Coordinates of C-alpha atoms in Angstrom, one line a residue:
M1 CA 12.6 -140.9 -1.2
S2 CA 9.3 -142.6 -2.2
I3 CA 9.2 -145.3 -4.6
Q4 CA 6.7 -145.5 -7.3
F5 CA 5.1 -148.8 -8.3
N6 CA 3.6 -149.6 -11.6
L7 CA 2.2 -153.1 -11.4
N8 CA -0.4 -154.6 -13.9
L9 CA -2.8 -157.5 -12.8
L10 CA -0.6 -160.1 -14.1
Q11 CA 2.7 -158.8 -12.2
N12 CA 0.6 -158.1 -9.0
G13 CA -1.0 -161.6 -9.1
M14 CA 2.2 -163.3 -9.6
H15 CA 3.6 -161.2 -6.7
F16 CA 0.9 -162.1 -4.4
I17 CA 1.4 -166.0 -5.2
S18 CA 4.9 -165.4 -4.5
K19 CA 4.3 -164.0 -1.2
S20 CA 2.0 -166.9 -0.2
L21 CA 4.9 -169.1 -0.3
E22 CA 6.8 -167.1 2.3
T23 CA 4.6 -168.5 5.1
I24 CA 3.4 -171.9 3.7
K25 CA 5.8 -173.8 6.0
N26 CA 4.7 -171.9 9.1
Q27 CA 2.7 -173.8 11.7
D28 CA 1.4 -170.8 13.6
E29 CA -1.5 -168.1 12.6
D30 CA 0.9 -166.7 9.9
L31 CA -0.1 -169.5 7.7
K32 CA -3.3 -167.7 7.1
Y33 CA -1.4 -165.3 5.1
S34 CA -0.6 -167.9 2.5
L35 CA -4.3 -168.4 2.2
I36 CA -5.0 -164.6 1.7
N37 CA -2.1 -163.8 -0.5
L38 CA -2.7 -166.9 -2.6
H39 CA -6.5 -166.1 -3.1
A40 CA -5.6 -162.4 -4.1
G41 CA -2.9 -163.7 -6.6
T42 CA -5.3 -166.4 -8.4
Q43 CA -8.0 -163.8 -8.5
L44 CA -5.9 -161.2 -10.3
L45 CA -4.5 -163.8 -12.7
L46 CA -8.0 -164.8 -13.7
K47 CA -9.0 -161.2 -14.2
E48 CA -5.8 -160.7 -16.3
I49 CA -7.2 -163.6 -18.7
L50 CA -10.7 -161.9 -19.0
F51 CA -8.9 -158.5 -19.4
Q52 CA -6.9 -159.7 -22.4
E53 CA -10.4 -160.7 -24.0
H54 CA -11.7 -157.1 -23.3
W55 CA -11.1 -154.6 -20.5
S56 CA -14.8 -154.0 -19.9
L57 CA -15.2 -158.0 -18.7
I58 CA -13.5 -157.2 -15.5
F59 CA -16.2 -154.9 -14.4
S60 CA -18.9 -156.2 -12.2
N61 CA -21.6 -154.4 -14.2
L62 CA -20.8 -154.4 -17.7
E63 CA -23.3 -151.7 -18.4
K64 CA -21.1 -149.3 -16.2
A65 CA -17.7 -150.3 -17.8
D66 CA -15.8 -146.9 -18.2
K67 CA -12.3 -146.7 -19.2
S68 CA -11.5 -143.6 -17.0
K69 CA -12.6 -145.6 -14.0
L70 CA -10.6 -148.5 -15.1
V71 CA -7.4 -146.2 -15.0
S72 CA -8.4 -144.8 -11.6
G73 CA -9.4 -148.0 -10.2
D74 CA -12.7 -146.7 -8.9
F75 CA -15.0 -149.5 -10.0
A76 CA -16.4 -152.8 -8.6
S77 CA -14.7 -155.7 -10.2
V78 CA -16.3 -159.0 -11.3
N79 CA -17.0 -161.4 -8.5
H80 CA -15.6 -165.0 -8.3
E81 CA -18.6 -166.8 -9.6
N82 CA -19.3 -164.4 -12.5
L83 CA -15.4 -164.3 -13.1
I84 CA -15.4 -168.2 -13.7
T85 CA -18.7 -167.9 -15.8
R86 CA -17.2 -165.3 -18.2
L87 CA -14.0 -167.2 -18.6
K88 CA -15.7 -170.4 -19.5
N89 CA -18.5 -168.8 -21.8
V90 CA -16.8 -165.8 -23.3
V91 CA -13.2 -166.6 -23.3
G92 CA -13.6 -170.3 -23.6
V93 CA -11.3 -171.5 -20.7
E94 CA -11.5 -175.1 -19.8
F95 CA -11.0 -175.5 -16.0
D96 CA -10.0 -178.7 -14.4
N97 CA -12.7 -179.6 -11.9
E98 CA -10.0 -180.2 -9.3
L99 CA -8.9 -176.7 -9.7
L100 CA -12.2 -175.2 -9.6
E101 CA -13.1 -177.0 -6.4
K102 CA -9.8 -176.0 -4.7
M103 CA -10.3 -172.3 -5.8
E104 CA -13.9 -172.4 -4.2
W105 CA -12.5 -173.9 -1.0
L106 CA -9.8 -171.0 -1.1
R107 CA -12.6 -168.4 -1.6
K108 CA -14.5 -169.8 1.4
E109 CA -11.7 -170.0 3.7
R110 CA -10.3 -166.7 2.9
N111 CA -13.6 -164.9 3.6
K112 CA -13.5 -166.6 6.8
A113 CA -10.0 -165.6 7.7
E114 CA -10.7 -162.0 6.9
H115 CA -14.2 -161.5 7.9
Y116 CA -15.3 -164.2 10.4
H117 CA -14.3 -166.6 13.1
F118 CA -11.4 -168.8 11.3
V119 CA -10.6 -172.2 12.9
I120 CA -8.6 -174.6 10.9
S121 CA -5.9 -177.2 11.4
S122 CA -2.5 -176.0 10.1
D123 CA -1.8 -179.4 8.5
I124 CA -5.3 -179.4 6.6
L125 CA -4.8 -175.8 5.5
K126 CA -1.2 -176.4 4.1
S127 CA -2.4 -179.5 2.3
N128 CA -5.3 -177.9 0.6
I129 CA -3.0 -175.0 -0.4
V130 CA -0.4 -177.4 -1.8
K131 CA -3.0 -179.3 -3.6
L132 CA -4.2 -176.2 -5.2
F133 CA -0.7 -175.4 -6.4
T134 CA -0.3 -178.8 -8.3
F135 CA -3.3 -177.7 -10.5
L136 CA -2.7 -173.8 -10.6
I137 CA 0.9 -174.3 -12.0
P138 CA -0.3 -176.2 -15.3
F139 CA -3.2 -173.7 -15.6
I140 CA -0.8 -171.0 -15.6
N141 CA 1.4 -172.6 -18.1
L142 CA -1.6 -173.3 -20.5
E143 CA -3.7 -170.2 -20.1
L144 CA -0.9 -167.6 -19.4
V145 CA 2.6 -168.8 -20.8
E146 CA 1.6 -170.7 -23.9
K147 CA -0.9 -167.9 -24.8
G148 CA 1.9 -165.4 -24.5
F149 CA 0.4 -163.5 -21.6
L150 CA 3.3 -164.4 -19.3
E151 CA 6.8 -164.8 -20.2
S152 CA 8.2 -168.4 -19.3
E153 CA 11.4 -166.6 -18.1
D154 CA 9.5 -164.2 -15.8
S155 CA 11.6 -163.8 -12.7
T156 CA 8.8 -164.1 -10.2
Y157 CA 7.2 -167.2 -11.9
L158 CA 10.6 -168.6 -12.0
E159 CA 11.1 -168.2 -8.3
I160 CA 7.7 -169.7 -7.6
Q161 CA 8.5 -172.8 -9.6
E162 CA 12.0 -173.0 -8.0
Y163 CA 10.5 -173.0 -4.6
L164 CA 7.9 -175.7 -5.3
R165 CA 10.7 -178.0 -6.8
S166 CA 12.3 -178.0 -3.4
F167 CA 9.2 -178.2 -1.3
D168 CA 8.8 -181.9 -0.2
D169 CA 5.0 -181.4 0.4
Y170 CA 4.5 -180.1 -3.0
I171 CA 6.6 -182.9 -4.7
E172 CA 4.8 -185.5 -2.9
E173 CA 1.4 -184.3 -3.9
K174 CA 2.2 -183.5 -7.6
M175 CA 3.7 -187.0 -7.9
I176 CA 0.3 -188.4 -6.8
V177 CA -1.5 -186.1 -9.4
I178 CA 0.6 -187.3 -12.3
E179 CA 1.1 -191.0 -11.2
E180 CA -1.6 -192.5 -13.5
K181 CA -0.3 -190.6 -16.4
L182 CA 3.3 -191.7 -15.7
E183 CA 2.3 -195.3 -15.5
E184 CA 0.9 -195.0 -19.2
I185 CA 4.7 -194.1 -20.3
E186 CA 7.0 -196.9 -21.3
L187 CA 10.1 -195.1 -20.7
L188 CA 10.7 -192.0 -18.5
L189 CA 13.9 -189.8 -18.4
D190 CA 15.0 -187.6 -15.6
C191 CA 14.2 -183.8 -16.0
P192 CA 17.3 -181.6 -16.0
I193 CA 15.1 -178.7 -14.4
C194 CA 13.1 -180.4 -11.5
S195 CA 15.3 -183.7 -11.3
Q196 CA 12.3 -185.7 -11.2
Q197 CA 12.0 -188.9 -13.5
T198 CA 9.0 -187.5 -15.2
V199 CA 10.0 -186.7 -18.8
E200 CA 8.3 -188.4 -21.7
F201 CA 11.0 -188.1 -24.6
I202 CA 9.8 -188.6 -28.1
D203 CA 12.8 -186.8 -30.0
E204 CA 15.1 -183.8 -29.6
S205 CA 12.2 -181.3 -30.2
D206 CA 9.5 -183.2 -28.2
A207 CA 10.2 -183.6 -24.6
H208 CA 7.5 -183.1 -22.0
C209 CA 8.1 -183.0 -18.2
Y210 CA 4.7 -183.8 -16.4
F211 CA 6.2 -182.5 -13.1
C212 CA 7.1 -179.2 -14.5
D213 CA 4.1 -179.3 -16.7
K214 CA 5.7 -178.0 -19.8
N215 CA 7.8 -179.0 -22.8
I216 CA 11.4 -178.8 -22.0
E217 CA 13.4 -176.6 -24.5
N218 CA 17.0 -177.8 -25.6
F219 CA 16.2 -181.1 -23.5
T220 CA 19.1 -183.0 -25.1
T221 CA 21.8 -180.4 -24.3
Q222 CA 20.4 -179.9 -20.9
Y223 CA 20.1 -183.6 -20.2
I224 CA 23.6 -184.2 -21.3
E225 CA 25.0 -181.4 -19.3
M226 CA 23.1 -182.5 -16.2
F227 CA 23.3 -186.2 -16.2
V228 CA 26.0 -187.3 -18.6
D229 CA 29.7 -187.1 -17.2
T230 CA 31.6 -187.0 -20.3
Y231 CA 34.5 -185.2 -18.7
S232 CA 35.4 -187.7 -16.2
H233 CA 35.2 -190.6 -18.4
I234 CA 37.5 -188.9 -21.1
K235 CA 39.8 -187.5 -18.3
D236 CA 40.5 -191.0 -16.7
G237 CA 41.3 -192.3 -20.2
G238 CA 38.0 -193.9 -20.9
E239 CA 35.6 -193.4 -23.8
S240 CA 32.7 -190.9 -23.8
P241 CA 29.5 -192.4 -22.6
L242 CA 28.0 -190.9 -25.8
Y243 CA 28.1 -193.2 -28.9
E244 CA 27.2 -192.4 -32.5
C245 CA 23.5 -193.5 -33.1
P246 CA 23.0 -196.4 -35.4
D247 CA 19.9 -194.6 -36.7
C248 CA 20.6 -190.9 -37.1
D249 CA 24.5 -190.8 -36.8
W250 CA 24.4 -188.0 -34.1
D251 CA 26.8 -188.7 -31.1
T252 CA 23.8 -188.8 -28.7
F253 CA 23.2 -192.5 -28.3
L254 CA 23.5 -193.4 -24.6
H255 CA 23.4 -196.4 -22.4
L256 CA 20.7 -195.7 -19.9
Y257 CA 20.7 -198.9 -17.6
D258 CA 20.9 -202.6 -17.8
D259 CA 20.2 -203.4 -21.5
Q260 CA 18.3 -200.2 -22.5
Y261 CA 19.7 -197.7 -24.8
I262 CA 18.3 -194.4 -26.2
C263 CA 19.2 -191.6 -28.7
L264 CA 18.7 -188.3 -27.3
S265 CA 18.4 -186.7 -30.9
C266 CA 15.9 -189.2 -33.0
G267 CA 14.4 -190.9 -29.9
I268 CA 14.9 -194.6 -30.8
R269 CA 15.2 -196.8 -27.7
P270 CA 16.7 -200.2 -28.8
T271 CA 17.7 -202.8 -26.2
Q272 CA 20.9 -204.7 -26.2
D273 CA 19.2 -207.7 -28.0
D274 CA 18.5 -205.3 -31.0
L275 CA 22.2 -204.1 -31.2
T276 CA 25.6 -205.3 -31.9
T277 CA 28.8 -203.7 -32.9
C278 CA 30.2 -203.6 -36.4
P279 CA 33.3 -205.9 -37.1
G280 CA 34.4 -203.8 -40.2
P281 CA 37.7 -202.1 -40.7
R282 CA 36.7 -198.4 -40.5
C283 CA 34.4 -197.6 -37.7
N284 CA 35.9 -198.9 -34.4
E285 CA 33.1 -201.0 -33.5
R286 CA 30.1 -198.6 -34.0
F287 CA 26.8 -199.7 -32.7
V288 CA 24.6 -201.2 -35.6
F289 CA 21.3 -203.0 -35.6
R290 CA 21.6 -206.7 -35.6
N291 CA 20.8 -208.5 -38.5
E292 CA 18.7 -211.7 -38.4
S293 CA 18.5 -214.2 -41.1
K294 CA 16.6 -217.6 -41.4
M295 CA 20.1 -219.1 -40.2
G296 CA 20.3 -217.0 -37.2
F297 CA 22.1 -213.7 -36.6
E298 CA 24.7 -212.7 -39.2
A299 CA 27.4 -210.0 -39.3
S300 CA 26.1 -206.5 -39.3
F301 CA 28.4 -203.7 -40.9
C302 CA 27.9 -199.9 -40.6
E303 CA 27.6 -197.9 -44.0
N304 CA 31.1 -196.8 -43.9
C305 CA 32.4 -200.3 -43.6
M306 CA 30.0 -201.6 -46.3
E307 CA 31.4 -198.6 -48.5
Y308 CA 34.9 -200.0 -47.9
F309 CA 33.9 -203.6 -49.0
K310 CA 32.3 -202.2 -52.0
D311 CA 35.5 -200.3 -53.1
L312 CA 37.8 -203.4 -52.7

């Protein structure tokens, strides 16, 4: 029994890219298939963006654009140079120069592998493929996922990302690419998806991972489930490692390390010097901001305990 396939440009492109990863760790001639499949996949993704603008743009000769030929597949599609030009000038895509350079390298090496004499070190080949991926994933997120052409939960795309997150060569190269950006961020949190310390956390609705190249939805919940062992603390008779925030009152205030605290809801990040515990009768020593007067530090009370004193 034969199986009928119905793959559009986008699905076909993602499958080729996924296939390219199956041979990327090889040291023999099979590594060339990573090159060939990755080139096919990236070309299809770029053509999908062009297709979304207008179907005729993927024809090499716009004057011969014909829907019946599009359906049958009997036409010459746009070449790489014109593809990039149309994406820039017609669609308004802004390419990272590094991505353009790596795609041009990919095009030339693929032509050698398919049509000419192909001689290249496996280490150099793998290194350039990995570098291309570090710029391709952000491009896919920006131009396909954020614009609604590709679902963020697409199974093939998830498989690609999961593979790359466990691929040491990719991790090393990606960290080099984002190193300068990470140095600008005062406090970085671990990512519950990739486990890299590459998340810039602003508040519960704004947490961006520079390794994953995307905003992490439900970051607070995912972070707590992944990194905060509330069960073990309570099971052994201790207290929860999550405290009530002195600013927003949510039970998402966490001691990170040394003297650093953070609220995983509102995003405040005081140090130990900014905090004290309320000595009042109602709150069981809730964290509060330390008050400072001309005479030095003075007692700081939470709102519940202050209400108690007012009622006396």
